[in-house]
Every structure is written in C-alpha cells, then in structure tokens.
mmCIF file of C-alpha atoms in Angstrom:
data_model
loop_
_atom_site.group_PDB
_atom_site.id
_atom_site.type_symbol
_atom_site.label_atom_id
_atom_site.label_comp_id
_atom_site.label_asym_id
_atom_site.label_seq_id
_atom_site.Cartn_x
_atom_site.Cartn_y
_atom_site.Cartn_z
ATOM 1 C CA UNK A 15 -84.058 -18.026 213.187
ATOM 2 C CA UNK A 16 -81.702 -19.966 215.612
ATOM 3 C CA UNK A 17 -81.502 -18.873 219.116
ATOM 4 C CA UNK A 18 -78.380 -20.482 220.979
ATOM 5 C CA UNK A 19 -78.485 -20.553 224.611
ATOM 6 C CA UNK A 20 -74.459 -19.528 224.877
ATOM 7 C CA UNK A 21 -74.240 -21.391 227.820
ATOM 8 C CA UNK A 22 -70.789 -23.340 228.634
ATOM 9 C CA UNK A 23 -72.220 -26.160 230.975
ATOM 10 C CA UNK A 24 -71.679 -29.710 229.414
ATOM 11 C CA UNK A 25 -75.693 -30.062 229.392
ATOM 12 C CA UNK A 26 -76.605 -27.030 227.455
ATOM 13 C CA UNK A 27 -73.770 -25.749 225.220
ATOM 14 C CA UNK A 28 -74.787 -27.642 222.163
ATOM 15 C CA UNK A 29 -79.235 -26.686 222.240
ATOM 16 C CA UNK A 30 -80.393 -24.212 220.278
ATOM 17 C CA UNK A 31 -83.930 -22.907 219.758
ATOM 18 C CA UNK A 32 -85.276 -22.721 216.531
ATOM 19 C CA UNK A 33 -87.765 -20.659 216.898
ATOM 20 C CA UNK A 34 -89.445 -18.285 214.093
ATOM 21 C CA UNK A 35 -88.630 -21.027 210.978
ATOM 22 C CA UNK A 36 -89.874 -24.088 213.349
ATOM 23 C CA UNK A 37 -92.983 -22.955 215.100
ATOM 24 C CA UNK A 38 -93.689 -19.592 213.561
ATOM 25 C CA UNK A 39 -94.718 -15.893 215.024
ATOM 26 C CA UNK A 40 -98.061 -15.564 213.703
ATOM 27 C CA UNK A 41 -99.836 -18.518 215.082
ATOM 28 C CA UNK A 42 -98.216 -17.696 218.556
ATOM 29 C CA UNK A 43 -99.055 -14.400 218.808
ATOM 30 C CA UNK A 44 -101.280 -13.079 221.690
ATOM 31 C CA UNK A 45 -104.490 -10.877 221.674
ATOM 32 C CA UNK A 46 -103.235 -7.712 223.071
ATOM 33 C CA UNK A 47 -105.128 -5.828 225.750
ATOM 34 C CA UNK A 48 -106.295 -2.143 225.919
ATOM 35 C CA UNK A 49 -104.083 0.033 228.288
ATOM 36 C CA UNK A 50 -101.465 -2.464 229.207
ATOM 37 C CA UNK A 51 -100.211 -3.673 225.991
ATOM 38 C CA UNK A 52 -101.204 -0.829 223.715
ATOM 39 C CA UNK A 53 -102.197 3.355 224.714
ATOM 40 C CA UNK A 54 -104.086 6.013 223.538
ATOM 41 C CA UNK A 55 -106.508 5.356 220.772
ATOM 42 C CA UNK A 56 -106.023 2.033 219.056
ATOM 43 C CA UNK A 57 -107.589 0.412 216.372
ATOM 44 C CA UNK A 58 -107.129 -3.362 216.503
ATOM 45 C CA UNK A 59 -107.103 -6.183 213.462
ATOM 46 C CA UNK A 60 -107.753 -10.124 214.032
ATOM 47 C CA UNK A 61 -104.838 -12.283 212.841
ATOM 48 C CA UNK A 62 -106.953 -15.091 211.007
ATOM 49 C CA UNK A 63 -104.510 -17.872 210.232
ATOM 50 C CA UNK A 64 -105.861 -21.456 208.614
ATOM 51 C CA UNK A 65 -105.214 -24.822 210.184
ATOM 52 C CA UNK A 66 -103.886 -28.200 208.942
ATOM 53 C CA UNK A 67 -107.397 -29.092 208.914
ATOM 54 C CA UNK A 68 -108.478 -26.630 206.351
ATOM 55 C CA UNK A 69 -110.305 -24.580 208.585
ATOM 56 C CA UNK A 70 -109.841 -21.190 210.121
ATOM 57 C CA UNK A 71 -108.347 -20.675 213.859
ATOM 58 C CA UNK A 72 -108.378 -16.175 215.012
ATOM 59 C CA UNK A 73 -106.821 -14.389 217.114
ATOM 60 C CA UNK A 74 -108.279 -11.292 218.344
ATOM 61 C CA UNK A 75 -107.010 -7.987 219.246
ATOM 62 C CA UNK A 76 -103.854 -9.493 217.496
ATOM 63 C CA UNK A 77 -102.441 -6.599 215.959
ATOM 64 C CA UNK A 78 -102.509 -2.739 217.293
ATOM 65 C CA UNK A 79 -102.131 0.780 215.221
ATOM 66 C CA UNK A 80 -102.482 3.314 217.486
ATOM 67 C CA UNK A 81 -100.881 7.237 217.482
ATOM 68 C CA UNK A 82 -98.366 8.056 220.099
ATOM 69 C CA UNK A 83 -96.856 11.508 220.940
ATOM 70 C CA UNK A 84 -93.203 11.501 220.002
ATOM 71 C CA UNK A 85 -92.265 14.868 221.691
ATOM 72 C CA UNK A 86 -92.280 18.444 220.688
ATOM 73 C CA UNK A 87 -91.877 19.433 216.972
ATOM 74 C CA UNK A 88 -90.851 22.924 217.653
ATOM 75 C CA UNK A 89 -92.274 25.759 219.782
ATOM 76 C CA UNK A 90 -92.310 29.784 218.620
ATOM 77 C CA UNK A 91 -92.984 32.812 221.153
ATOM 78 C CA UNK A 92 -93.549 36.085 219.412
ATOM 79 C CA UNK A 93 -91.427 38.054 221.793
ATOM 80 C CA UNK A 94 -93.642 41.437 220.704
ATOM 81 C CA UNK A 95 -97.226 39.541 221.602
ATOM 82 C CA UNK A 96 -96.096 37.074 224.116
ATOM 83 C CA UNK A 97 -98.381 34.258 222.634
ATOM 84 C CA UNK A 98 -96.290 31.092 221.682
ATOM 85 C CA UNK A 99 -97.546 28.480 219.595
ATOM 86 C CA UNK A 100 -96.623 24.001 220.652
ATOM 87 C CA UNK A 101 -96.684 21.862 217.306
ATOM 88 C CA UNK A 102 -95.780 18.063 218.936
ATOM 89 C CA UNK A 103 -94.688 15.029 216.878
ATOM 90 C CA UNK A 104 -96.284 12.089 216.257
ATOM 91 C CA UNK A 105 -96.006 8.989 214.922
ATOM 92 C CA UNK A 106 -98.019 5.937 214.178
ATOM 93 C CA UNK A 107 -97.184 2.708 215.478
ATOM 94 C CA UNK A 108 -98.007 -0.628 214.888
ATOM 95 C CA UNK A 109 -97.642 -3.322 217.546
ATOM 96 C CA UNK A 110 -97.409 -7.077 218.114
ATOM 97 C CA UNK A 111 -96.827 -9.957 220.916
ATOM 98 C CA UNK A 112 -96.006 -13.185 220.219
ATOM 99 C CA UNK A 113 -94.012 -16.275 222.779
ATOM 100 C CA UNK A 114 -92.734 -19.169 221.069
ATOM 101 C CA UNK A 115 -91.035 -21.623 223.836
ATOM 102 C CA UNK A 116 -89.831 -19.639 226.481
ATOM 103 C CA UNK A 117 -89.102 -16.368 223.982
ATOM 104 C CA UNK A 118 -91.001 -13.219 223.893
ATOM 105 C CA UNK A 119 -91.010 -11.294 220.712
ATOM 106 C CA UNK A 120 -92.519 -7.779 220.546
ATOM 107 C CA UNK A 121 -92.220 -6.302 217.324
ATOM 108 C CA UNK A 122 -93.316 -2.568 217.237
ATOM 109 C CA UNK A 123 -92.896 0.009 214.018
ATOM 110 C CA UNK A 124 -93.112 3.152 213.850
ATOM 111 C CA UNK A 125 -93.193 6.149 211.379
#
C-alpha cells in the first residue's frame, strides 16, 4: 500500500509512505488493553510472528473477539396482557491495532 502525503510544498509533494508492503501490519501491531481498546467480554489471541533469526518474537493481547450490542432486534407488547418482550442484536467483532511510521491502522470486523 502507498500512502502519499498530497501535500503541494516543493519539500513534500513527491514522498510517499509505503507502508503495509514495506514494513508490514502484523509485526507492528500493539497488545491491546482491556476497557480502553476493547469492551465487554473479550477473549484475546497472541500474534506469534518468527524473526530473521529463526526464532520466535509475540505479541500479546494482539488480537480481540469480543460481543458487542448492536441495538434492538425488535420489541412486541401484547396490548391484551401488557407484558412486552426486548430481543437486542448482536454481533461479534474482531479487533486489531497496529502503527507503522506515523500511521495508525485499526482494523475491526464484524458480523
């Protein structure tokens, strides 16, 4: 991916960052905190990536899944009882952070 800068100034007009295919998201991502970066309850995977090296490097807490509520699904009253029933949406979502350079990337899906 090539990021230009789109800025018109003689210095700057011709740089561009090439950021995913140079540096790469997954060894830049960042281990994600409970209640700021992710809500609710989360279950959280370790991004293990290897090295030039051949070894092993992790990052923890580098991925979230968590539920989230994604409104009301529909709502019923029974006009002759007066009891009225609340079904609410959800959807799970998977979450991650990553800066390469001076870019943040957050990449959240959802279903």
């Amino acid at each position: 991916m090539v990021v230009s800068y789109v800025d018109p100034n003689d210095t700057h007009y011709r740089k561009n960052a090439f950021d995913a295919g140079e540096d790469g998201l997954g060894k830049n991502a960042h281990s994600l905190k409970k209640g700021c970066d992710c809500l609710g309850y989360i279950k959280y995977f370790d991004a293990h990536f290897t090295t030039f090296t051949r070894g092993v490097e992790t990052i923890e807490n580098c991925v979230c899944m968590h539920e989230e509520d994604h409104g009301i699904l529909w709502k019923h009253q029974d006009w002759r009882t007066g009891l009225t029933e609340v079904r609410r949406s959800r959807r799970l979502t998977v979450s991650f952070i990553c800066t390469v350079a001076n870019y943040v990337y957050i990449g959240t899906f959802s279903r």
